[in-house]
PDB file of C-alpha atoms and ligand atoms in Angstrom:
ATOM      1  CA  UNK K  14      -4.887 -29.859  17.488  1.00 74.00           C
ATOM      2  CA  UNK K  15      -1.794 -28.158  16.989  1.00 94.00           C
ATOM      3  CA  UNK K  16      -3.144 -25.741  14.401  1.00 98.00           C
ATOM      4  CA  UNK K  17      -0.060 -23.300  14.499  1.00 98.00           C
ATOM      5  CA  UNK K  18       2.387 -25.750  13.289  1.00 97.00           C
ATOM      6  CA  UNK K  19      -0.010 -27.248  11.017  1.00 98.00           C
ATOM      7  CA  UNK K  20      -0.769 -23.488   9.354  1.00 98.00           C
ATOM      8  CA  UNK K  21       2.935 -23.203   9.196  1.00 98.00           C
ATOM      9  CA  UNK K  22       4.232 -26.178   7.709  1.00 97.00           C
ATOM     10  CA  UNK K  23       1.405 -26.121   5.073  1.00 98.00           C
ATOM     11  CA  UNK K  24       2.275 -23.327   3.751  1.00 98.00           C
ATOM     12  CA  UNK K  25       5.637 -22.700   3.629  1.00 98.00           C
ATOM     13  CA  UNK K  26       5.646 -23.531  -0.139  1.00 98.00           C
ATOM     14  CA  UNK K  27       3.451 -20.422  -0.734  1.00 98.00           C
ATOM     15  CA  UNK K  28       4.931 -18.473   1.575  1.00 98.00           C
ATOM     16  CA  UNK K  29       8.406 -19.439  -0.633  1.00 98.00           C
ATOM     17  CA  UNK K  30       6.297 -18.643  -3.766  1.00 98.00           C
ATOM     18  CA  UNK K  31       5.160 -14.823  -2.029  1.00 98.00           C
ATOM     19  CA  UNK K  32       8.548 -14.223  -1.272  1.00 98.00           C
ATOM     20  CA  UNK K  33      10.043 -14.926  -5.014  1.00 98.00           C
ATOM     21  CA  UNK K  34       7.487 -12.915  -6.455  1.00 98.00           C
ATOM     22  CA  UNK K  35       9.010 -10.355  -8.525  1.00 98.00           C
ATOM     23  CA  UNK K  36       7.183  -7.394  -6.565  1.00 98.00           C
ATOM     24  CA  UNK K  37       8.933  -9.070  -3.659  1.00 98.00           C
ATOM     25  CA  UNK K  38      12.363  -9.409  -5.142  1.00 98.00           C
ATOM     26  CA  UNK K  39      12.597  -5.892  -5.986  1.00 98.00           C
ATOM     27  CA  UNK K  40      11.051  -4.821  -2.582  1.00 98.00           C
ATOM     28  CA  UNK K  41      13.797  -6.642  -0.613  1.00 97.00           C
ATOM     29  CA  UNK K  42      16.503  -5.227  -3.175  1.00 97.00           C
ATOM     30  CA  UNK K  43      15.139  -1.349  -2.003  1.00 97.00           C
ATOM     31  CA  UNK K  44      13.489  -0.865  -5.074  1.00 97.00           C
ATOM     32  CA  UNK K  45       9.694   0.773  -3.710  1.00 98.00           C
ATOM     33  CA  UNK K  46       7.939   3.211  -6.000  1.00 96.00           C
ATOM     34  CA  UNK K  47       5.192   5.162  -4.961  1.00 97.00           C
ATOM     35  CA  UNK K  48       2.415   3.981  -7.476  1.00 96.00           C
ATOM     36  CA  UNK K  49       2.854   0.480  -6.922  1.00 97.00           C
ATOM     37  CA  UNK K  50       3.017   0.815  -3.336  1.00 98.00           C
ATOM     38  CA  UNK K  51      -0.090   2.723  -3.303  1.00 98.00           C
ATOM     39  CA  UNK K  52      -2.079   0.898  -5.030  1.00 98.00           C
ATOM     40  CA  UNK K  53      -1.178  -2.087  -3.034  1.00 98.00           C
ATOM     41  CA  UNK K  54      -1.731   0.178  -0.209  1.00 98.00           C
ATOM     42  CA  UNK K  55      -5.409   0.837  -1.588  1.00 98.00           C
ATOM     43  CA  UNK K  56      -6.433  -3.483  -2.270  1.00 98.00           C
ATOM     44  CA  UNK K  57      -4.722  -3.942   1.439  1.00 98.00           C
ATOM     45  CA  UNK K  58      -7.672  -1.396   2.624  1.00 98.00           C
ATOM     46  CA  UNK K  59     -10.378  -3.291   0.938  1.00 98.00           C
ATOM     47  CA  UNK K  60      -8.877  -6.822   1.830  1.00 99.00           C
ATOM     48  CA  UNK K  61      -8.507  -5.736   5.800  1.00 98.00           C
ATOM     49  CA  UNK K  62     -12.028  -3.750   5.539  1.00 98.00           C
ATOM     50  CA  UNK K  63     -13.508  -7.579   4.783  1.00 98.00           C
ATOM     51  CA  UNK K  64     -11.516  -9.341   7.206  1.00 98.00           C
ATOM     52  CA  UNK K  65     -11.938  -7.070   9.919  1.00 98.00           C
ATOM     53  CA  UNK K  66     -16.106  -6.333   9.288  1.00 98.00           C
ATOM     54  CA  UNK K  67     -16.307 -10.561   9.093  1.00 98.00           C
ATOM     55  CA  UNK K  68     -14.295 -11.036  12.253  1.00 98.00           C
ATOM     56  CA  UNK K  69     -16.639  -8.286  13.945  1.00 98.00           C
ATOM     57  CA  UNK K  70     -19.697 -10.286  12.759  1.00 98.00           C
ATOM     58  CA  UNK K  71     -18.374 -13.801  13.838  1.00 97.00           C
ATOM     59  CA  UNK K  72     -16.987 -12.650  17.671  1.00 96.00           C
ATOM     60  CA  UNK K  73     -19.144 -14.909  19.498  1.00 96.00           C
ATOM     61  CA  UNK K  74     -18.336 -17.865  16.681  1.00 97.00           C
ATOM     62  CA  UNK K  75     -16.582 -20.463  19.026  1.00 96.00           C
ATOM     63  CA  UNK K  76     -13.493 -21.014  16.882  1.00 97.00           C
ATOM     64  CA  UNK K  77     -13.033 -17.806  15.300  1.00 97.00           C
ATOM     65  CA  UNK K  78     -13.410 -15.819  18.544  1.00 97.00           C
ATOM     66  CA  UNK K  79     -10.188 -17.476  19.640  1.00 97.00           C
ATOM     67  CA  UNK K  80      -8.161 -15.265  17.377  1.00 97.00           C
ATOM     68  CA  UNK K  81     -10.281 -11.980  17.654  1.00 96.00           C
ATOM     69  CA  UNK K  82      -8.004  -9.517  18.421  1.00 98.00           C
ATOM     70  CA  UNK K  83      -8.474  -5.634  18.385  1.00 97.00           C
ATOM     71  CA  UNK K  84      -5.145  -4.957  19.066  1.00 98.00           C
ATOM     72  CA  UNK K  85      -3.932  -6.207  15.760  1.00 98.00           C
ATOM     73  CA  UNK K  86      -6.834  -3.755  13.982  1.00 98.00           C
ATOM     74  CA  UNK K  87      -5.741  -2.610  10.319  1.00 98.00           C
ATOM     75  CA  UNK K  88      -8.312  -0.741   8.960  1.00 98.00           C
ATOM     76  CA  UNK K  89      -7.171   2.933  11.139  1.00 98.00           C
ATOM     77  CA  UNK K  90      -3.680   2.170  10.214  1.00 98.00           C
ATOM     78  CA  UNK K  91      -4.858   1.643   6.627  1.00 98.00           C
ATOM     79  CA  UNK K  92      -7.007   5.064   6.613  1.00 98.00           C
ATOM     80  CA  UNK K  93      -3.870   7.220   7.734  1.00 98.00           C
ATOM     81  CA  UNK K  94      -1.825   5.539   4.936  1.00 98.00           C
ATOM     82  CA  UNK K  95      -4.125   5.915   2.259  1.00 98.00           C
ATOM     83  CA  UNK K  96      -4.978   9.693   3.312  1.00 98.00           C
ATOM     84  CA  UNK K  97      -0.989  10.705   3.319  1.00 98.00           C
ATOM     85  CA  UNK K  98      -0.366   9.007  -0.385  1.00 98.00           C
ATOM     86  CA  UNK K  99      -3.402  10.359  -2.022  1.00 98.00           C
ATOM     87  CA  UNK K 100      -4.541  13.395   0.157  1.00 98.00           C
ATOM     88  CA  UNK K 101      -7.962  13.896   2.356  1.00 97.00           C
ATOM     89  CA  UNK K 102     -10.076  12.370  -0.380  1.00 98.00           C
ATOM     90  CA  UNK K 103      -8.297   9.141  -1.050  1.00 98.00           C
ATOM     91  CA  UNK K 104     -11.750   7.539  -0.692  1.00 98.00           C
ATOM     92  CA  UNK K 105     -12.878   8.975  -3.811  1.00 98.00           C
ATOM     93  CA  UNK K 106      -9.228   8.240  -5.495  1.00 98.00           C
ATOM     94  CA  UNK K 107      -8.830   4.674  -4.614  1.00 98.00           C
ATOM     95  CA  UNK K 108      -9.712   1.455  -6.031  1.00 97.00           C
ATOM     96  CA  UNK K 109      -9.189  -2.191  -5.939  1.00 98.00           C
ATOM     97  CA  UNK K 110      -7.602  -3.751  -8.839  1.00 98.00           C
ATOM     98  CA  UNK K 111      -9.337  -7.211 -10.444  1.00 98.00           C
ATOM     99  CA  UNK K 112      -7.264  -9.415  -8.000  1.00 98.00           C
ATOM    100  CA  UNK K 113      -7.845  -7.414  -4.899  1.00 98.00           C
ATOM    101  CA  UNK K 114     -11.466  -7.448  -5.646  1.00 98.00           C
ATOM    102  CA  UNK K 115     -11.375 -11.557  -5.961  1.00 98.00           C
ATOM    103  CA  UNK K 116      -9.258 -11.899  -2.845  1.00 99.00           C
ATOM    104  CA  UNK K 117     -11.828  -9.324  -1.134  1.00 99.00           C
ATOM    105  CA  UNK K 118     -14.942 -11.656  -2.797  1.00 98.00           C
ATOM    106  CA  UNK K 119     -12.996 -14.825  -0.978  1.00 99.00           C
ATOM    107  CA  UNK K 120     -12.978 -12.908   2.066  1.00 98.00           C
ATOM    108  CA  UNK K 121     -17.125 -12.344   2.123  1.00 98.00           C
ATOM    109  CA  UNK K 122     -17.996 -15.285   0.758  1.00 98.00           C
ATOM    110  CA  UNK K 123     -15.855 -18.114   3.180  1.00 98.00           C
ATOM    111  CA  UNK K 124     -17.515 -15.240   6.228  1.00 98.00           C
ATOM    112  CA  UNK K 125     -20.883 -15.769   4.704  1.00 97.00           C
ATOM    113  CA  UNK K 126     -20.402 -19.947   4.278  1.00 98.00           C
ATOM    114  CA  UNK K 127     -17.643 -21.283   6.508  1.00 98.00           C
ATOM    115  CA  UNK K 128     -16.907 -18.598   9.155  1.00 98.00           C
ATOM    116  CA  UNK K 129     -14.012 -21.139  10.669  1.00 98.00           C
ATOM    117  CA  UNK K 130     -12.082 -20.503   7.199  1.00 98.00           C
ATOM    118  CA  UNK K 131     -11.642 -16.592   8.248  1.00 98.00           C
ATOM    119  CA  UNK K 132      -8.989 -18.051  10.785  1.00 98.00           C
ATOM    120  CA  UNK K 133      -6.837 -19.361   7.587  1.00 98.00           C
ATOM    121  CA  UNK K 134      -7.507 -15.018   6.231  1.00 98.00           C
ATOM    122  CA  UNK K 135      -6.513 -13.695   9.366  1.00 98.00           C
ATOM    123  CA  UNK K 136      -3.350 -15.741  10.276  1.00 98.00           C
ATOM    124  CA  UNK K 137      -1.816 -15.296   6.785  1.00 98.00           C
ATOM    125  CA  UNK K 138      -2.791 -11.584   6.979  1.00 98.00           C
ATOM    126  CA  UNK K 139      -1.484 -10.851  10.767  1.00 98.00           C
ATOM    127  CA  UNK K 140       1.043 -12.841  11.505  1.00 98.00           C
ATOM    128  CA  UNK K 141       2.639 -11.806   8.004  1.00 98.00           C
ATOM    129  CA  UNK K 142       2.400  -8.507   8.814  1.00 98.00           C
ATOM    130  CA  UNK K 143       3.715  -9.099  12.370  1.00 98.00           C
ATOM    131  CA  UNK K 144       6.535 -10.868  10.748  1.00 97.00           C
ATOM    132  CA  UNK K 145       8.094 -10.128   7.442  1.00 94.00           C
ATOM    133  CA  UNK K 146       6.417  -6.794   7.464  1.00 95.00           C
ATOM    134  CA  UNK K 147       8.555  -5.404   9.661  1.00 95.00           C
ATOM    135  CA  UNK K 148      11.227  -5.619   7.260  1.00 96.00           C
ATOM    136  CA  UNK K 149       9.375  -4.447   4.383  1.00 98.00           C
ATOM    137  CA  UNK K 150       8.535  -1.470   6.707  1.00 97.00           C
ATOM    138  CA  UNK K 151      12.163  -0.603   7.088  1.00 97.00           C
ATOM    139  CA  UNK K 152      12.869  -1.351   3.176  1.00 98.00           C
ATOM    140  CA  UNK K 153       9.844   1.065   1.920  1.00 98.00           C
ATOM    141  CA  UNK K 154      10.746   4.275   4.648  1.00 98.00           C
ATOM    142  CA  UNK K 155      13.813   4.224   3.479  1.00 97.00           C
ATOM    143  CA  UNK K 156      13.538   3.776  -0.410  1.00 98.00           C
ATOM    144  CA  UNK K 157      10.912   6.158  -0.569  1.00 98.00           C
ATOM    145  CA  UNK K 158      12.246   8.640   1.967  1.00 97.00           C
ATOM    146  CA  UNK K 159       8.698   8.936   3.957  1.00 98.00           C
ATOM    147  CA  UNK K 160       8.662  11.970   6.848  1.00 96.00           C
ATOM    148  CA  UNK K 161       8.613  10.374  10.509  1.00 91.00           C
ATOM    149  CA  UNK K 162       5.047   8.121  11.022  1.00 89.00           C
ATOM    150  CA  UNK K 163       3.638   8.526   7.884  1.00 97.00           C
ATOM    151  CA  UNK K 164       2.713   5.994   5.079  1.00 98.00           C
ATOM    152  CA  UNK K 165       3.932   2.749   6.683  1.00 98.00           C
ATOM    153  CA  UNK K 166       1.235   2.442   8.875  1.00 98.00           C
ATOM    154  CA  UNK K 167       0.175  -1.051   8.019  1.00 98.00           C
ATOM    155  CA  UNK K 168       2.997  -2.811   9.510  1.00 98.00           C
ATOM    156  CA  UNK K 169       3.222   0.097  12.814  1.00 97.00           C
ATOM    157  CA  UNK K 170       1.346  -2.481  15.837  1.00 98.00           C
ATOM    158  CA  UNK K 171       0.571   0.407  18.522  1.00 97.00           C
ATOM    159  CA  UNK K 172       0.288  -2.007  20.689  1.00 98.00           C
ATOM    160  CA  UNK K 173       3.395  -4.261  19.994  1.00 98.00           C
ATOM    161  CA  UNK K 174       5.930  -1.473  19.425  1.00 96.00           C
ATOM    162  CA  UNK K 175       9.538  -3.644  20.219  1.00 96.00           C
ATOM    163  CA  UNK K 176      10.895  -7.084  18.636  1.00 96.00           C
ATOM    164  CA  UNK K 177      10.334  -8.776  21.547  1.00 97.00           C
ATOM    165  CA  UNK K 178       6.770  -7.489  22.373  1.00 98.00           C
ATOM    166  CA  UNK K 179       5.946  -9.159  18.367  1.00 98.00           C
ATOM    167  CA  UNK K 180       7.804 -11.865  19.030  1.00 97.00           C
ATOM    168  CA  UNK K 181       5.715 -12.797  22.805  1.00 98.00           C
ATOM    169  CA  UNK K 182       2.133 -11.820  20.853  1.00 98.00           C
ATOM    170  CA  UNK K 183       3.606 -13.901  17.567  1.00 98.00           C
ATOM    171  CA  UNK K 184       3.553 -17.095  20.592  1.00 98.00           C
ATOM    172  CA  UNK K 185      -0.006 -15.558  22.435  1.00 98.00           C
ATOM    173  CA  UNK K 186      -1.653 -15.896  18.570  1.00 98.00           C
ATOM    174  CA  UNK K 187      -0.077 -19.390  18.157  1.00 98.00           C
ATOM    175  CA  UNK K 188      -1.475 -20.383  21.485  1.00 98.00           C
ATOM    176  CA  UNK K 189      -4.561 -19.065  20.610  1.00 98.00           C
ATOM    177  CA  UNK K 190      -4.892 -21.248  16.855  1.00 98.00           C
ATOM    178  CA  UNK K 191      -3.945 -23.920  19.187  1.00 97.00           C
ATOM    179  CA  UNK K 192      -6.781 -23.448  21.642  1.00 96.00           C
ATOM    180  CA  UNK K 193      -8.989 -24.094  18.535  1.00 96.00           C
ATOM    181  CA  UNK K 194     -11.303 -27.523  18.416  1.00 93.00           C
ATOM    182  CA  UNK K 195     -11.161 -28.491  15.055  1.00 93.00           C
ATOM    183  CA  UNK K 196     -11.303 -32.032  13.715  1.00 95.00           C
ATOM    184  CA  UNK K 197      -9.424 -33.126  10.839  1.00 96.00           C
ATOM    185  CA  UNK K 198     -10.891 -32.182   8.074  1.00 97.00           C
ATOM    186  CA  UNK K 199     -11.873 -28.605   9.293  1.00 97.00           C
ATOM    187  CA  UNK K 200      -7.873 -28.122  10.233  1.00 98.00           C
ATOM    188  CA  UNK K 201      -6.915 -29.090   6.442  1.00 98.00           C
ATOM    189  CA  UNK K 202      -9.461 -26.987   5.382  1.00 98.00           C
ATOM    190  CA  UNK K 203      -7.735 -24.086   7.416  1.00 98.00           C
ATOM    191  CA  UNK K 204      -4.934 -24.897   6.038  1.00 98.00           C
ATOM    192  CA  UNK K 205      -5.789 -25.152   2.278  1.00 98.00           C
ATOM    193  CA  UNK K 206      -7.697 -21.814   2.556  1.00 99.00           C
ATOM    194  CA  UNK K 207      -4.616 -20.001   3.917  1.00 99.00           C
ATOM    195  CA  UNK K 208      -2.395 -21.585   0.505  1.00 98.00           C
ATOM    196  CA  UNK K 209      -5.341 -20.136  -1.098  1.00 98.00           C
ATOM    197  CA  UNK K 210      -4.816 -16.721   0.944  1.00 99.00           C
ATOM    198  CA  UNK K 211      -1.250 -16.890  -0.155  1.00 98.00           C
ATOM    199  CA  UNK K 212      -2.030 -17.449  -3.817  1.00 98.00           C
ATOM    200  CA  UNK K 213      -4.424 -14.310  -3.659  1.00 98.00           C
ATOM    201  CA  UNK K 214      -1.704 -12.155  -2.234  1.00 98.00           C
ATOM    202  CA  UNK K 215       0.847 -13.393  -5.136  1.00 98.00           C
ATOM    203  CA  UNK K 216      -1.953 -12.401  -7.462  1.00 98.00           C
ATOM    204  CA  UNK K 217      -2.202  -9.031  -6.301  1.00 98.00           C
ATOM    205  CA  UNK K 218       1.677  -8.546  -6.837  1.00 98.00           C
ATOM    206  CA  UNK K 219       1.954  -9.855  -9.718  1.00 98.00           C
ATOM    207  CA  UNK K 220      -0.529  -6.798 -10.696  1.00 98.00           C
ATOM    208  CA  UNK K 221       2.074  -4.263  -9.360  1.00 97.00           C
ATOM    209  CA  UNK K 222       5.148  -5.873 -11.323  1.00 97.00           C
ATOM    210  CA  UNK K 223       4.556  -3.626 -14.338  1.00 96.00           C
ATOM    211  CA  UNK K 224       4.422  -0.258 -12.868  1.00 96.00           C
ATOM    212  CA  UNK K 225       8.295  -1.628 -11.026  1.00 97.00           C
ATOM    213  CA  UNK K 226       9.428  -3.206 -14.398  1.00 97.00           C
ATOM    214  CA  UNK K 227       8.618   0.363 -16.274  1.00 96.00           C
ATOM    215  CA  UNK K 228       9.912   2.373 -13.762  1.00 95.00           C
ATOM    216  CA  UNK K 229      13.711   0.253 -13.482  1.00 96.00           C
ATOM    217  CA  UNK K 230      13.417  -0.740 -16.773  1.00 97.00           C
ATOM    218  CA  UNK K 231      13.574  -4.222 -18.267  1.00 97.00           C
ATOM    219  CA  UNK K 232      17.501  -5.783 -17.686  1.00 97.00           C
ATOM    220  CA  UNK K 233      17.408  -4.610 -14.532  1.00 96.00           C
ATOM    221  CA  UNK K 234      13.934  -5.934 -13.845  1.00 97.00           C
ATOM    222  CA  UNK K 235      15.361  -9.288 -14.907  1.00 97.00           C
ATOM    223  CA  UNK K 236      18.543  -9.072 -13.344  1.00 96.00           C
ATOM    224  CA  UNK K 237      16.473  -8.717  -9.821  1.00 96.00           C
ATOM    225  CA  UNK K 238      13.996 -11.455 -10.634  1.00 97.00           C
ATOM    226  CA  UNK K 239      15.821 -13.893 -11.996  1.00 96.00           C
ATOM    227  CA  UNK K 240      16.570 -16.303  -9.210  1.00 93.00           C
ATOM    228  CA  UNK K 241      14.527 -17.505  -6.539  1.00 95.00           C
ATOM    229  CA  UNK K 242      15.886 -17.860  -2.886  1.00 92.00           C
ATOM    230  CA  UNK K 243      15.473 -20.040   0.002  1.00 94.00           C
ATOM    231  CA  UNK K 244      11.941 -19.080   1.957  1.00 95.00           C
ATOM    232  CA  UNK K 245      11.545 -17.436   5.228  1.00 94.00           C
ATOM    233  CA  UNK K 246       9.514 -20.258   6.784  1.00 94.00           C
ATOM    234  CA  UNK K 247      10.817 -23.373   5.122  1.00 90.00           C
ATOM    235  CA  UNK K 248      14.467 -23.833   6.987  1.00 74.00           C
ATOM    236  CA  UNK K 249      15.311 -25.666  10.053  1.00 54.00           C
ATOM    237  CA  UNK K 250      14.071 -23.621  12.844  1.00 53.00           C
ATOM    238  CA  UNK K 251      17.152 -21.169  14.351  1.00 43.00           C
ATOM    239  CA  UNK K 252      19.386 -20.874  11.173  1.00 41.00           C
ATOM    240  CA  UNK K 253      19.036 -18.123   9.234  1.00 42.00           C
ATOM    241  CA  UNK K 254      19.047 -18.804   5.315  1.00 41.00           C
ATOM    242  CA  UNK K 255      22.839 -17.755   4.585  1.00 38.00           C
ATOM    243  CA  UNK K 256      23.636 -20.404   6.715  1.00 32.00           C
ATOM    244  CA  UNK K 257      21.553 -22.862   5.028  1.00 36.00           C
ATOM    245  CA  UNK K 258      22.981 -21.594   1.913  1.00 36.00           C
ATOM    246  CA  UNK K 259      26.411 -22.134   3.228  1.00 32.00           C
ATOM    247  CA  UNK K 260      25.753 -25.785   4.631  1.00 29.00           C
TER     248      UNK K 260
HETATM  249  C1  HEM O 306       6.541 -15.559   8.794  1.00 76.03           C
HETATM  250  C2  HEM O 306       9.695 -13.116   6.133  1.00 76.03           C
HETATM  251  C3  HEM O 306       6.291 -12.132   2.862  1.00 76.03           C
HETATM  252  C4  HEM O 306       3.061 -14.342   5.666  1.00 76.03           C
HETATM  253  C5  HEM O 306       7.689 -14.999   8.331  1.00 76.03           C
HETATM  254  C6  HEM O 306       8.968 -15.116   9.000  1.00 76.03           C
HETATM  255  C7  HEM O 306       9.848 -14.409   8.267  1.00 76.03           C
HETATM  256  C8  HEM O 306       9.144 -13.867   7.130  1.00 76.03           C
HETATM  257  C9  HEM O 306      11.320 -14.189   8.565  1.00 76.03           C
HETATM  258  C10 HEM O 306       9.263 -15.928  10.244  1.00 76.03           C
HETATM  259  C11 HEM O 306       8.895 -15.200  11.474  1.00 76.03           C
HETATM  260  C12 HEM O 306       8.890 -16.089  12.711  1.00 76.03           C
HETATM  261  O1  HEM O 306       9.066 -17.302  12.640  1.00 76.03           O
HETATM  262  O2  HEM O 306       8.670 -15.534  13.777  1.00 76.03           O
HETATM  263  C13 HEM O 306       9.047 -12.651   5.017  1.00 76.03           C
HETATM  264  C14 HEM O 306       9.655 -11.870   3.971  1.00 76.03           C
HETATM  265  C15 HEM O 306       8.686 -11.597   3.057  1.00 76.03           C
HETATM  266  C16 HEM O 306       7.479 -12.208   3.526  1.00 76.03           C
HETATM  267  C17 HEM O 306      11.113 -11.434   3.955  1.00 76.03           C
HETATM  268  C18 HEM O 306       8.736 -10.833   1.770  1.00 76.03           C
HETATM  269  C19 HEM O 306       9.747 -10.688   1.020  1.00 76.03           C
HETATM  270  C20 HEM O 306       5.125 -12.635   3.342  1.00 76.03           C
HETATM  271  C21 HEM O 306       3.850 -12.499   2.690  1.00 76.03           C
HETATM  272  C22 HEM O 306       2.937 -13.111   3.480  1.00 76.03           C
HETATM  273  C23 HEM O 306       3.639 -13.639   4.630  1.00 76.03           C
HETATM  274  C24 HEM O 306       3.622 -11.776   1.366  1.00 76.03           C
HETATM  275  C25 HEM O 306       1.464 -13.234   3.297  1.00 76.03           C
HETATM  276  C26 HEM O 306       0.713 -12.308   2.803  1.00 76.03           C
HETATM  277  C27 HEM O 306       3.741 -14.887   6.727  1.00 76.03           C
HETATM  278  C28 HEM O 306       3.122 -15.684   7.770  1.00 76.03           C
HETATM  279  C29 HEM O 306       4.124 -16.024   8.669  1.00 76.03           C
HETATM  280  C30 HEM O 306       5.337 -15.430   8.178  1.00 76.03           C
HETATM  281  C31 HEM O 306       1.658 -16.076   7.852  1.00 76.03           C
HETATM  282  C32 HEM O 306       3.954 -16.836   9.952  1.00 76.03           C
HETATM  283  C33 HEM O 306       4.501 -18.243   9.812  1.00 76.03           C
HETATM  284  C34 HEM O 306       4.292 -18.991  11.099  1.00 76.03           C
HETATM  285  O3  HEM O 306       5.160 -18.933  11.969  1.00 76.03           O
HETATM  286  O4  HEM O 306       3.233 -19.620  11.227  1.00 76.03           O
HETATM  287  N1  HEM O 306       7.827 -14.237   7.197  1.00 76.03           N
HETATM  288  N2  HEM O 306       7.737 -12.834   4.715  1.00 76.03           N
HETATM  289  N3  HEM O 306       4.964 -13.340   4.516  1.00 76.03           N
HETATM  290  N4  HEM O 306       5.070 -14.747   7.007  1.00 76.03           N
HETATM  291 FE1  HEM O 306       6.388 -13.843   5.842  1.00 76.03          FE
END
């Protein structure tokens, strides 16, 4: 079952959707404030605490111990954030909003009835944050200025520090979905839980868009957000989107 290809083709809609979210828009155009951030920050925490305590609890599962991987471990990386934006007792400080609390109640509930749907959580989770996230690394040190190693943990892989050492674990995880024996109606299920992954994370952006729009201020805000643009994941494989625009 070629459950890589199938993830990725099935959602590249959502993935589209993600990346024209307002949050998004502004994120790629530089704009990162601090509350927004941290508070998205904060419902990452909870979201990875789920995943990563289900995926713990499941490791001798025979499909989801294909992608079990400790290397690509969140929660540490998480910790350090969370401690450097709101001091030693962020645990006290922190939160998840209404849609982070949903997305974590997903996250328990598919571990506690269909285990096999956790590999749909952690692929949109990982290889996002393998992927795109590297950008939005880049984008948030340098709009908010951070000091050397702190406060964009989540997207820092200690153990896949270059390009090409993502790119050659980005193949090793696709292998690894592939090695999976799932009939038919398991894969679509994969596959529909990760649009519904998707659709959680939009819903958790959407909550940050006020704290940006009040911070730039309304024409701005619009003038960022108004048009959508091409997705990441839905172009012919080797061009980049400029020169799909250009085509
Ligand atoms: C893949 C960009 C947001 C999940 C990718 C890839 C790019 C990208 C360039 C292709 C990487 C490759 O083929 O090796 C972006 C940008 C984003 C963004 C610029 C924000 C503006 C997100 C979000 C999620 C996400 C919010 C989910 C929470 C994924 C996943 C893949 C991926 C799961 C792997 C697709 C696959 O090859 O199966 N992203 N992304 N991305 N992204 Fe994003």
């Amino acid at each position: 079952m070629d459950l890589a290809m199938r993830l990725r083709e099935g959602t590249k809609h959502a993935h589209t959707a993600a990346e024209n979210t307002a949050f998004m828009k502004c994120f790629l155009k530089g704009i990162v404030e601090r509350e927004p951030f941290r508070k998205l920050t904060a419902d990452l925490y909870f979201v990875y605490q789920a995943l990563e305590n289900a995926l713990d609890e499941q490791i001798h599962h025979p499909a989801v111990s294909k992608v079990y991987f400790p290397a690509l471990r969140r929660v540490p990386k998480l910790e350090a954030d969370l401690a450097y934006y709101y001091g030693d007792d962020w645990r006290h400080q922190i939160q998840a909003s209404p849609k982070g609390l949903a997305y974590v109640d997903r996250i328990q509930t598919v571990a506690r009835e269909n285990p096999a749907l956790l590999i749909a959580h952690a692929y949109v989770r990982y290889m996002g944050d393998l992927s795109g996230g590297q950008s939005l690394r880049h984008i948030a040190r340098s709009a908010m200025n951070l000091p050397p190693d702190q406060g964009t943990g989540l997207h820092e892989f200690d153990a896949f520090p270059t390009v090409e050492s993502r790119r050659a674990f980005k193949m090793t995880y696709r292998d690894a979905l592939n090695a999976i024996e799932v009939d038919e109606a398991t894969a679509q299920a994969i596959v529909d839980e990760a649009n519904l992954a998707f659709q959680m994370n939009r819903d958790v952006f959407h909550e940050m868009e006020e704290d940006v729009r009040a911070a730039i201020g309304d024409h701005v805000f619009d003038l960022i957000t108004r048009q959508d643009k091409p997705g990441s994941t839905d172009r012919t494989p080797g061009h980049s989107s400029v020169e799909l625009v250009a085509a």
